């Protein structure tokens, strides 16, 4: 049972988990009870029930001042919706470090704690009333739910309609890449066509793409049913693991999706994860998130938004797109390089505080001098995260090493000394 840790002990947080049958409108009826009592939820998560496959569990948190009204809501959930309710409470000492994964297998602990979508869809989703599409989404959600680290990602037989949707997106975006995408994206994309089945009439398999990325930079894909919390998603990047959706957007609107889908992941994210410099930059953001307070997680998530998702960079005398949200959106990829949006230099201290819209084109983009420059700036920004230790990633054991004692520092120094010896030997042989 997962409990969200709060950052302040000034006021206690009351939490509860309730489960509902998977049916249209069930969650909306439950949330209406909170709205009628004037209670604002401070946190909400959803996941398939582990005890009943026909139900979903919802974890919510509210401020302790809502205690009396919450009692009435719990009674309402039990009486009106026939939901099962478990009351919980959780407090946190101010200086306690939030839990974070130490080993790559620890990602199994939170990979299914999605915040939204999965097989459930909001009422404004293009596929909300399409029962065939909703059933298909549940198939993909089940694949992600049962996946564990070390397993091969199950292969999917995509339908003709799904391949047609992919083909429309693939064809339109490919015409813009030569003039709008950064050189790193354009260098890798032909390799994906050659080795991973990137064609207009074929949706690549996540397992094939994951193996390709591992051979390039050590990054790998992991199937996920929907959106993770910022903390959980960023933690995956620290291990060079990218949580990827496997489903595709609804065919009625092939050029629009209210959520990440396989077009966004494979056309937007994957090409850059095959570039060593960008892969290191992405991992730096993930490492900075481990054990960080919630307010810094929000800042790091914002930096991620304006770089990995919607970043621009200078290349020669031109500005090119490297953010996946741009490289997977035909409309915004064109828009971002016009004179309509405002462009600012990438500075994590300022970027981390910038507000942004989610459902419309960005009014502001941040331009990096290069991936190396952006990586250095993020590393300096990470040094400001208030945590009593430093972390580094051990690629041999696929684990996080917490550098909080002299022995750990000696081990790191020995490793660096060995690498420096190899570097010096190589330099001598080049003379």
Short mmCIF file of C-alpha atoms in Angstrom, two decimals:
data_model
loop_
_atom_site.label_atom_id
_atom_site.label_comp_id
_atom_site.label_asym_id
_atom_site.label_seq_id
_atom_site.Cartn_x
_atom_site.Cartn_y
_atom_site.Cartn_z
CA UNK A 1 0.00 0.00 0.00
CA UNK A 2 1.58 3.27 -1.11
CA UNK A 3 1.35 6.41 1.03
CA UNK A 4 2.39 9.83 -0.23
CA UNK A 5 4.83 11.52 2.14
CA UNK A 6 4.12 15.20 2.92
CA UNK A 7 6.89 17.79 3.33
CA UNK A 8 5.58 19.71 6.32
CA UNK A 9 4.54 18.72 9.81
CA UNK A 10 2.67 21.97 10.41
CA UNK A 11 -0.62 20.27 9.64
CA UNK A 12 -1.42 16.61 9.55
CA UNK A 13 -2.68 14.97 6.40
CA UNK A 14 -5.61 12.58 6.36
CA UNK A 15 -5.56 9.93 3.67
CA UNK A 16 -7.81 7.13 2.58
CA UNK A 17 -8.02 4.50 -0.10
CA UNK A 18 -11.33 3.60 -1.69
CA UNK A 19 -12.11 1.15 -4.46
CA UNK A 20 -14.77 1.41 -7.13
CA UNK A 21 -16.13 -0.89 -9.79
CA UNK A 22 -14.70 -0.15 -13.23
CA UNK A 23 -17.68 1.51 -14.87
CA UNK A 24 -18.43 4.77 -16.65
CA UNK A 25 -19.00 7.68 -14.26
CA UNK A 26 -18.02 5.88 -11.03
CA UNK A 27 -15.08 8.14 -10.23
CA UNK A 28 -17.02 11.27 -11.23
CA UNK A 29 -19.80 10.37 -8.75
CA UNK A 30 -17.25 9.81 -6.00
CA UNK A 31 -15.43 13.08 -6.62
CA UNK A 32 -18.76 14.92 -6.66
CA UNK A 33 -19.17 13.99 -2.97
CA UNK A 34 -15.93 15.84 -2.17
CA UNK A 35 -16.98 18.82 -4.27
CA UNK A 36 -20.34 19.10 -2.53
CA UNK A 37 -18.59 19.29 0.86
CA UNK A 38 -16.08 21.87 -0.39
CA UNK A 39 -13.07 19.60 0.12
CA UNK A 40 -10.03 20.09 -2.10
CA UNK A 41 -7.91 17.00 -2.67
CA UNK A 42 -4.19 17.60 -2.12
CA UNK A 43 -3.22 14.30 -3.76
CA UNK A 44 -4.87 11.54 -5.77
CA UNK A 45 -3.57 8.34 -7.35
CA UNK A 46 -5.20 5.39 -9.04
CA UNK A 47 -4.25 1.79 -9.74
CA UNK A 48 -5.96 -1.49 -10.61
CA UNK A 49 -7.12 -3.31 -7.49
CA UNK A 50 -4.85 -6.16 -6.48
CA UNK A 51 -7.72 -8.07 -4.88
CA UNK A 52 -10.51 -7.56 -7.41
CA UNK A 53 -9.77 -7.27 -11.15
CA UNK A 54 -13.12 -5.53 -11.72
CA UNK A 55 -12.23 -2.62 -9.43
CA UNK A 56 -9.82 0.31 -9.27
CA UNK A 57 -8.30 1.73 -6.09
CA UNK A 58 -7.95 5.47 -5.49
CA UNK A 59 -5.59 6.95 -2.91
CA UNK A 60 -6.45 10.49 -1.80
CA UNK A 61 -5.11 13.00 0.72
CA UNK A 62 -6.89 15.98 2.28
CA UNK A 63 -5.89 18.49 4.95
CA UNK A 64 -6.75 17.51 8.53
CA UNK A 65 -9.04 20.55 8.84
CA UNK A 66 -11.47 18.62 6.62
CA UNK A 67 -11.73 15.76 9.12
CA UNK A 68 -15.41 16.17 10.02
CA UNK A 69 -16.58 16.60 6.42
CA UNK A 70 -14.45 13.61 5.38
CA UNK A 71 -16.38 11.39 7.80
CA UNK A 72 -19.59 12.27 5.94
CA UNK A 73 -17.97 11.61 2.58
CA UNK A 74 -16.72 8.21 3.69
CA UNK A 75 -20.25 7.31 4.75
CA UNK A 76 -21.45 8.54 1.35
CA UNK A 77 -18.91 6.43 -0.51
CA UNK A 78 -20.05 3.35 1.34
CA UNK A 79 -23.79 4.03 1.10
CA UNK A 80 -24.23 5.68 -2.31
CA UNK A 81 -21.51 4.13 -4.43
CA UNK A 82 -20.97 0.81 -2.64
CA UNK A 83 -17.24 1.54 -2.48
CA UNK A 84 -14.80 -0.09 -0.08
CA UNK A 85 -13.01 2.48 2.07
CA UNK A 86 -9.84 2.19 4.13
CA UNK A 87 -9.02 5.18 6.32
CA UNK A 88 -5.33 6.00 6.64
CA UNK A 89 -3.22 8.74 8.13
CA UNK A 90 0.40 9.63 7.59
CA UNK A 91 2.63 12.32 9.02
CA UNK A 92 6.27 13.07 8.30
CA UNK A 93 9.16 14.56 10.21
CA UNK A 94 10.35 17.74 8.56
CA UNK A 95 13.92 16.59 7.87
CA UNK A 96 13.18 13.04 6.77
CA UNK A 97 14.42 12.19 3.28
CA UNK A 98 11.68 10.84 0.96
CA UNK A 99 12.11 7.23 -0.10
CA UNK A 100 13.78 6.64 -3.46
CA UNK A 101 14.76 3.50 -5.40
CA UNK A 102 18.30 2.22 -4.77
CA UNK A 103 18.26 -0.63 -7.27
CA UNK A 104 16.79 -0.79 -10.76
CA UNK A 105 14.42 -3.55 -9.60
CA UNK A 106 12.95 -1.10 -7.09
CA UNK A 107 11.17 0.55 -10.03
CA UNK A 108 8.72 -2.36 -9.84
CA UNK A 109 7.46 -0.88 -6.57
CA UNK A 110 5.84 2.18 -8.12
CA UNK A 111 5.53 1.54 -11.86
CA UNK A 112 1.79 0.88 -11.54
CA UNK A 113 0.95 3.88 -9.35
CA UNK A 114 -0.32 5.97 -12.23
CA UNK A 115 -2.04 9.29 -11.68
CA UNK A 116 -4.43 9.29 -14.63
CA UNK A 117 -5.64 7.48 -17.73
CA UNK A 118 -4.45 3.92 -18.13
CA UNK A 119 -7.66 2.13 -19.10
CA UNK A 120 -9.76 4.91 -17.54
CA UNK A 121 -10.44 7.97 -19.71
CA UNK A 122 -11.67 11.46 -18.90
CA UNK A 123 -14.99 12.52 -20.38
CA UNK A 124 -13.29 14.90 -22.83
CA UNK A 125 -10.98 12.20 -24.20
CA UNK A 126 -11.63 11.46 -27.92
CA UNK A 127 -12.07 7.76 -27.10
CA UNK A 128 -14.29 8.18 -24.03
CA UNK A 129 -17.46 6.83 -25.67
CA UNK A 130 -15.68 4.24 -27.84
CA UNK A 131 -16.05 0.95 -25.99
CA UNK A 132 -13.77 -0.91 -28.41
CA UNK A 133 -11.01 1.64 -27.83
CA UNK A 134 -11.51 1.52 -24.07
CA UNK A 135 -11.26 -2.28 -24.08
CA UNK A 136 -8.10 -2.01 -26.15
CA UNK A 137 -6.62 0.44 -23.67
CA UNK A 138 -7.30 -2.04 -20.88
CA UNK A 139 -5.26 -4.65 -22.78
CA UNK A 140 -2.29 -2.29 -22.85
CA UNK A 141 -2.80 -1.38 -19.18
CA UNK A 142 -2.72 -5.08 -18.25
CA UNK A 143 0.59 -5.56 -20.10
CA UNK A 144 2.16 -2.71 -18.15
CA UNK A 145 0.62 -3.81 -14.86
CA UNK A 146 2.07 -7.32 -15.06
CA UNK A 147 5.50 -6.30 -16.36
CA UNK A 148 8.53 -6.68 -14.10
CA UNK A 149 12.11 -5.58 -14.59
CA UNK A 150 14.20 -8.08 -16.53
CA UNK A 151 11.31 -9.44 -18.57
CA UNK A 152 11.04 -8.93 -22.30
CA UNK A 153 8.38 -6.34 -23.12
CA UNK A 154 5.43 -8.26 -24.60
CA UNK A 155 4.97 -7.78 -28.33
CA UNK A 156 1.70 -6.28 -29.52
CA UNK A 157 -0.21 -7.05 -32.71
CA UNK A 158 -1.47 -3.59 -33.66
CA UNK A 159 -4.71 -3.36 -35.61
CA UNK A 160 -5.06 -1.93 -39.09
CA UNK A 161 -6.79 1.14 -37.62
CA UNK A 162 -3.95 1.68 -35.14
CA UNK A 163 -1.32 1.36 -37.86
CA UNK A 164 -3.22 3.86 -40.01
CA UNK A 165 -3.23 6.37 -37.15
CA UNK A 166 0.52 5.87 -36.68
CA UNK A 167 1.06 6.22 -40.43
CA UNK A 168 -0.71 9.59 -40.54
CA UNK A 169 1.40 10.98 -37.71
CA UNK A 170 4.64 9.43 -39.02
CA UNK A 171 4.18 10.80 -42.55
CA UNK A 172 3.39 14.36 -41.49
CA UNK A 173 6.17 14.65 -38.93
CA UNK A 174 8.85 13.13 -41.15
CA UNK A 175 8.39 15.97 -43.65
CA UNK A 176 9.33 18.51 -40.94
CA UNK A 177 12.28 16.77 -39.30
CA UNK A 178 14.97 17.79 -41.85
CA UNK A 179 14.25 21.51 -41.30
CA UNK A 180 12.95 21.66 -37.73
CA UNK A 181 14.58 18.87 -35.68
CA UNK A 182 18.03 19.04 -34.10
CA UNK A 183 20.89 17.23 -35.83
CA UNK A 184 21.04 14.54 -33.12
CA UNK A 185 17.44 13.54 -33.85
CA UNK A 186 18.04 13.51 -37.59
CA UNK A 187 21.22 11.46 -37.19
CA UNK A 188 19.47 8.72 -35.19
CA UNK A 189 16.15 8.57 -37.04
CA UNK A 190 17.50 6.68 -40.11
CA UNK A 191 19.04 4.12 -37.74
CA UNK A 192 15.65 3.55 -36.16
CA UNK A 193 14.19 2.99 -39.61
CA UNK A 194 16.95 0.50 -40.40
CA UNK A 195 17.08 -1.47 -37.15
CA UNK A 196 13.76 -0.96 -35.32
CA UNK A 197 11.07 -1.10 -37.99
CA UNK A 198 10.24 2.61 -38.13
CA UNK A 199 8.07 2.83 -41.24
CA UNK A 200 4.80 4.50 -42.17
CA UNK A 201 2.86 1.22 -42.08
CA UNK A 202 4.46 -0.39 -39.01
CA UNK A 203 4.38 0.53 -35.33
CA UNK A 204 7.73 -0.51 -33.81
CA UNK A 205 7.78 -2.89 -30.85
CA UNK A 206 8.99 -1.47 -27.53
CA UNK A 207 11.27 -4.46 -26.93
CA UNK A 208 13.13 -3.92 -30.24
CA UNK A 209 13.51 -0.20 -29.57
CA UNK A 210 14.63 -0.81 -25.98
CA UNK A 211 17.37 -3.19 -27.12
CA UNK A 212 18.54 -0.62 -29.67
CA UNK A 213 18.73 2.11 -27.03
CA UNK A 214 20.65 -0.15 -24.66
CA UNK A 215 23.26 -0.74 -27.35
CA UNK A 216 23.60 3.03 -27.90
CA UNK A 217 23.50 4.64 -24.46
CA UNK A 218 22.29 2.10 -21.92
CA UNK A 219 18.80 3.60 -21.83
CA UNK A 220 15.90 1.16 -21.84
CA UNK A 221 12.11 1.34 -22.11
CA UNK A 222 9.62 0.07 -19.58
CA UNK A 223 5.87 -0.17 -20.36
CA UNK A 224 3.57 2.02 -18.27
CA UNK A 225 -0.22 2.29 -18.28
CA UNK A 226 -0.46 6.06 -17.86
CA UNK A 227 1.02 9.12 -16.18
CA UNK A 228 3.30 8.61 -13.18
CA UNK A 229 3.94 11.19 -10.49
CA UNK A 230 6.84 13.52 -11.26
CA UNK A 231 8.93 11.95 -8.49
CA UNK A 232 8.45 8.41 -9.77
CA UNK A 233 8.97 9.29 -13.43
CA UNK A 234 12.17 11.24 -12.76
CA UNK A 235 13.48 8.44 -10.56
CA UNK A 236 13.33 6.12 -13.56
CA UNK A 237 15.58 8.44 -15.56
CA UNK A 238 18.24 8.13 -12.84
CA UNK A 239 18.57 4.46 -13.87
CA UNK A 240 18.38 5.31 -17.59
CA UNK A 241 14.89 3.83 -17.67
CA UNK A 242 12.16 5.61 -19.61
CA UNK A 243 8.57 4.68 -18.74
CA UNK A 244 6.85 4.42 -22.10
CA UNK A 245 3.22 4.01 -23.06
CA UNK A 246 2.37 1.30 -25.57
CA UNK A 247 -1.11 2.37 -26.65
CA UNK A 248 -1.90 4.81 -29.45
CA UNK A 249 -4.17 7.86 -29.61
CA UNK A 250 -7.76 7.59 -30.82
CA UNK A 251 -8.12 7.34 -34.60
CA UNK A 252 -10.73 10.12 -34.77
CA UNK A 253 -8.04 12.71 -34.00
CA UNK A 254 -4.69 11.38 -35.23
CA UNK A 255 -2.97 14.78 -34.86
CA UNK A 256 -4.13 15.30 -31.25
CA UNK A 257 -3.69 13.45 -27.97
CA UNK A 258 -4.44 14.69 -24.42
CA UNK A 259 -1.83 12.29 -23.01
CA UNK A 260 1.47 10.66 -24.00
CA UNK A 261 1.05 7.78 -26.45
CA UNK A 262 3.37 5.57 -28.48
CA UNK A 263 3.67 8.22 -31.22
CA UNK A 264 4.94 10.70 -28.64
CA UNK A 265 7.33 8.18 -27.09
CA UNK A 266 8.83 6.63 -30.23
CA UNK A 267 8.93 9.66 -32.52
CA UNK A 268 9.63 12.32 -29.89
CA UNK A 269 11.67 10.77 -27.07
CA UNK A 270 13.45 7.70 -28.41
CA UNK A 271 15.75 9.29 -31.04
CA UNK A 272 17.33 11.61 -28.47
CA UNK A 273 17.79 8.87 -25.86
CA UNK A 274 20.10 7.20 -28.40
CA UNK A 275 22.42 10.24 -28.25
CA UNK A 276 25.11 9.89 -25.50
CA UNK A 277 25.14 13.57 -24.51
CA UNK A 278 21.36 13.88 -24.29
CA UNK A 279 21.10 10.56 -22.44
CA UNK A 280 23.54 11.86 -19.82
CA UNK A 281 21.63 15.14 -19.58
CA UNK A 282 18.35 13.25 -18.95
CA UNK A 283 19.95 11.05 -16.32
CA UNK A 284 21.35 14.12 -14.53
CA UNK A 285 17.79 15.39 -14.02
CA UNK A 286 16.75 11.99 -12.68
CA UNK A 287 19.67 11.73 -10.25
CA UNK A 288 18.95 15.23 -8.95
CA UNK A 289 15.40 14.13 -8.02
CA UNK A 290 16.41 11.25 -5.73
CA UNK A 291 15.63 12.16 -2.13
CA UNK A 292 14.74 15.74 -3.07
CA UNK A 293 12.00 17.59 -1.16
CA UNK A 294 8.65 17.92 -2.91
CA UNK A 295 9.13 21.60 -3.75
CA UNK A 296 12.35 20.74 -5.62
CA UNK A 297 10.67 17.85 -7.40
CA UNK A 298 8.24 20.41 -8.81
CA UNK A 299 11.17 22.56 -9.94
CA UNK A 300 12.98 19.63 -11.55
CA UNK A 301 9.76 18.53 -13.27
CA UNK A 302 9.44 22.05 -14.69
CA UNK A 303 13.04 21.95 -15.93
CA UNK A 304 12.25 18.59 -17.53
CA UNK A 305 9.14 20.08 -19.17
CA UNK A 306 11.05 22.94 -20.78
CA UNK A 307 13.96 20.75 -21.92
CA UNK A 308 13.23 17.08 -22.57
CA UNK A 309 9.61 17.81 -23.52
CA UNK A 310 9.65 21.30 -25.08
CA UNK A 311 13.29 22.28 -25.41
CA UNK A 312 14.98 24.25 -28.20
CA UNK A 313 18.72 24.44 -28.80
CA UNK A 314 21.19 26.45 -30.87
CA UNK A 315 22.95 24.67 -33.69
CA UNK A 316 25.19 26.95 -35.70
CA UNK A 317 23.23 30.06 -36.60
CA UNK A 318 19.87 28.29 -36.30
CA UNK A 319 17.53 27.16 -33.53
CA UNK A 320 16.25 23.59 -33.65
CA UNK A 321 13.78 21.53 -31.63
CA UNK A 322 14.90 18.69 -29.37
CA UNK A 323 11.90 18.39 -27.01
CA UNK A 324 9.72 15.31 -27.50
CA UNK A 325 6.50 17.31 -27.15
CA UNK A 326 7.60 19.33 -30.17
CA UNK A 327 9.03 16.46 -32.22
CA UNK A 328 5.78 14.50 -31.89
CA UNK A 329 3.41 17.41 -32.65
CA UNK A 330 3.08 18.49 -36.28
CA UNK A 331 1.42 21.78 -35.33
CA UNK A 332 3.65 22.83 -32.45
CA UNK A 333 6.85 21.79 -34.24
CA UNK A 334 6.01 24.39 -36.88
CA UNK A 335 4.79 26.98 -34.37
CA UNK A 336 7.80 26.85 -32.03
CA UNK A 337 10.22 28.13 -34.68
CA UNK A 338 8.07 31.09 -35.76
CA UNK A 339 8.16 34.57 -34.25
CA UNK A 340 4.95 33.94 -32.27
CA UNK A 341 6.33 32.39 -29.06
CA UNK A 342 8.80 34.09 -26.72
CA UNK A 343 12.30 32.57 -26.58
CA UNK A 344 14.49 32.80 -23.49
CA UNK A 345 17.95 31.46 -22.65
CA UNK A 346 17.89 28.23 -20.64
CA UNK A 347 18.73 28.94 -17.01
CA UNK A 348 17.47 26.28 -14.56
CA UNK A 349 17.11 28.78 -11.72
CA UNK A 350 14.63 30.82 -13.79
CA UNK A 351 13.23 28.00 -15.91
CA UNK A 352 12.24 25.98 -12.82
CA UNK A 353 9.87 28.75 -11.72
CA UNK A 354 8.12 29.32 -15.07
CA UNK A 355 4.43 28.40 -15.24
CA UNK A 356 3.19 26.60 -18.34
CA UNK A 357 -0.05 25.46 -20.01
CA UNK A 358 -0.64 21.77 -20.70
CA UNK A 359 -3.46 21.77 -23.27
CA UNK A 360 -2.19 24.45 -25.67
CA UNK A 361 0.97 25.54 -27.47
CA UNK A 362 3.64 26.94 -25.17
CA UNK A 363 3.89 30.76 -25.10
CA UNK A 364 7.53 30.54 -23.89
CA UNK A 365 10.38 28.23 -24.89
CA UNK A 366 13.87 28.03 -23.39
CA UNK A 367 16.85 27.77 -25.72
CA UNK A 368 19.96 25.82 -24.67
CA UNK A 369 23.41 26.65 -26.05
CA UNK A 370 24.06 22.90 -26.40
CA UNK A 371 23.27 19.65 -24.60
CA UNK A 372 26.64 19.88 -22.84
CA UNK A 373 25.93 23.40 -21.63
CA UNK A 374 22.44 22.39 -20.48
CA UNK A 375 23.88 19.37 -18.65
CA UNK A 376 26.43 21.53 -16.81
CA UNK A 377 23.72 24.00 -15.81
CA UNK A 378 21.43 21.23 -14.54
CA UNK A 379 24.32 19.72 -12.58
CA UNK A 380 24.98 23.07 -10.86
CA UNK A 381 21.25 23.46 -10.20
CA UNK A 382 21.13 19.96 -8.70
CA UNK A 383 23.83 20.98 -6.23
CA UNK A 384 21.31 23.39 -4.69
CA UNK A 385 18.86 20.58 -3.81
CA UNK A 386 18.80 20.40 0.01
CA UNK A 387 19.63 16.79 0.83
CA UNK A 388 22.33 15.53 3.23
CA UNK A 389 24.17 13.42 0.65
CA UNK A 390 25.19 13.12 -3.00
CA UNK A 391 24.31 10.22 -5.27
CA UNK A 392 25.91 8.60 -8.28
CA UNK A 393 24.81 5.77 -10.56
CA UNK A 394 26.79 2.52 -10.71
CA UNK A 395 26.21 1.19 -14.21
CA UNK A 396 27.81 -2.16 -13.36
CA UNK A 397 25.34 -2.98 -10.59
CA UNK A 398 22.52 -0.78 -11.94
CA UNK A 399 22.15 0.77 -8.53
CA UNK A 400 22.37 4.16 -6.83
CA UNK A 401 25.33 4.76 -4.55
CA UNK A 402 24.72 7.24 -1.74
CA UNK A 403 27.94 9.16 -1.06
CA UNK A 404 27.50 9.97 2.62
CA UNK A 405 30.63 8.49 4.24
CA UNK A 406 34.40 8.43 3.71
CA UNK A 407 34.48 4.84 2.48
CA UNK A 408 32.04 5.65 -0.31
CA UNK A 409 34.21 8.61 -1.29
CA UNK A 410 37.34 6.42 -1.34
CA UNK A 411 35.60 3.94 -3.61
CA UNK A 412 34.58 6.75 -5.95
CA UNK A 413 38.11 8.19 -5.93
CA UNK A 414 39.57 4.77 -6.78
CA UNK A 415 37.15 4.43 -9.68
CA UNK A 416 38.00 7.89 -10.98
CA UNK A 417 41.73 7.19 -10.59
CA UNK A 418 41.37 4.02 -12.66
CA UNK A 419 39.49 5.87 -15.40
CA UNK A 420 42.11 8.66 -15.39
CA UNK A 421 44.83 6.06 -15.82
CA UNK A 422 43.09 4.74 -18.95
CA UNK A 423 42.68 8.30 -20.25
CA UNK A 424 46.36 9.17 -19.71
CA UNK A 425 47.48 5.96 -21.38
CA UNK A 426 45.28 6.69 -24.41
CA UNK A 427 46.64 10.27 -24.64
CA UNK A 428 50.24 9.03 -24.60
CA UNK A 429 49.54 6.64 -27.45
CA UNK A 430 48.08 9.46 -29.54
CA UNK A 431 51.24 11.58 -29.26
#
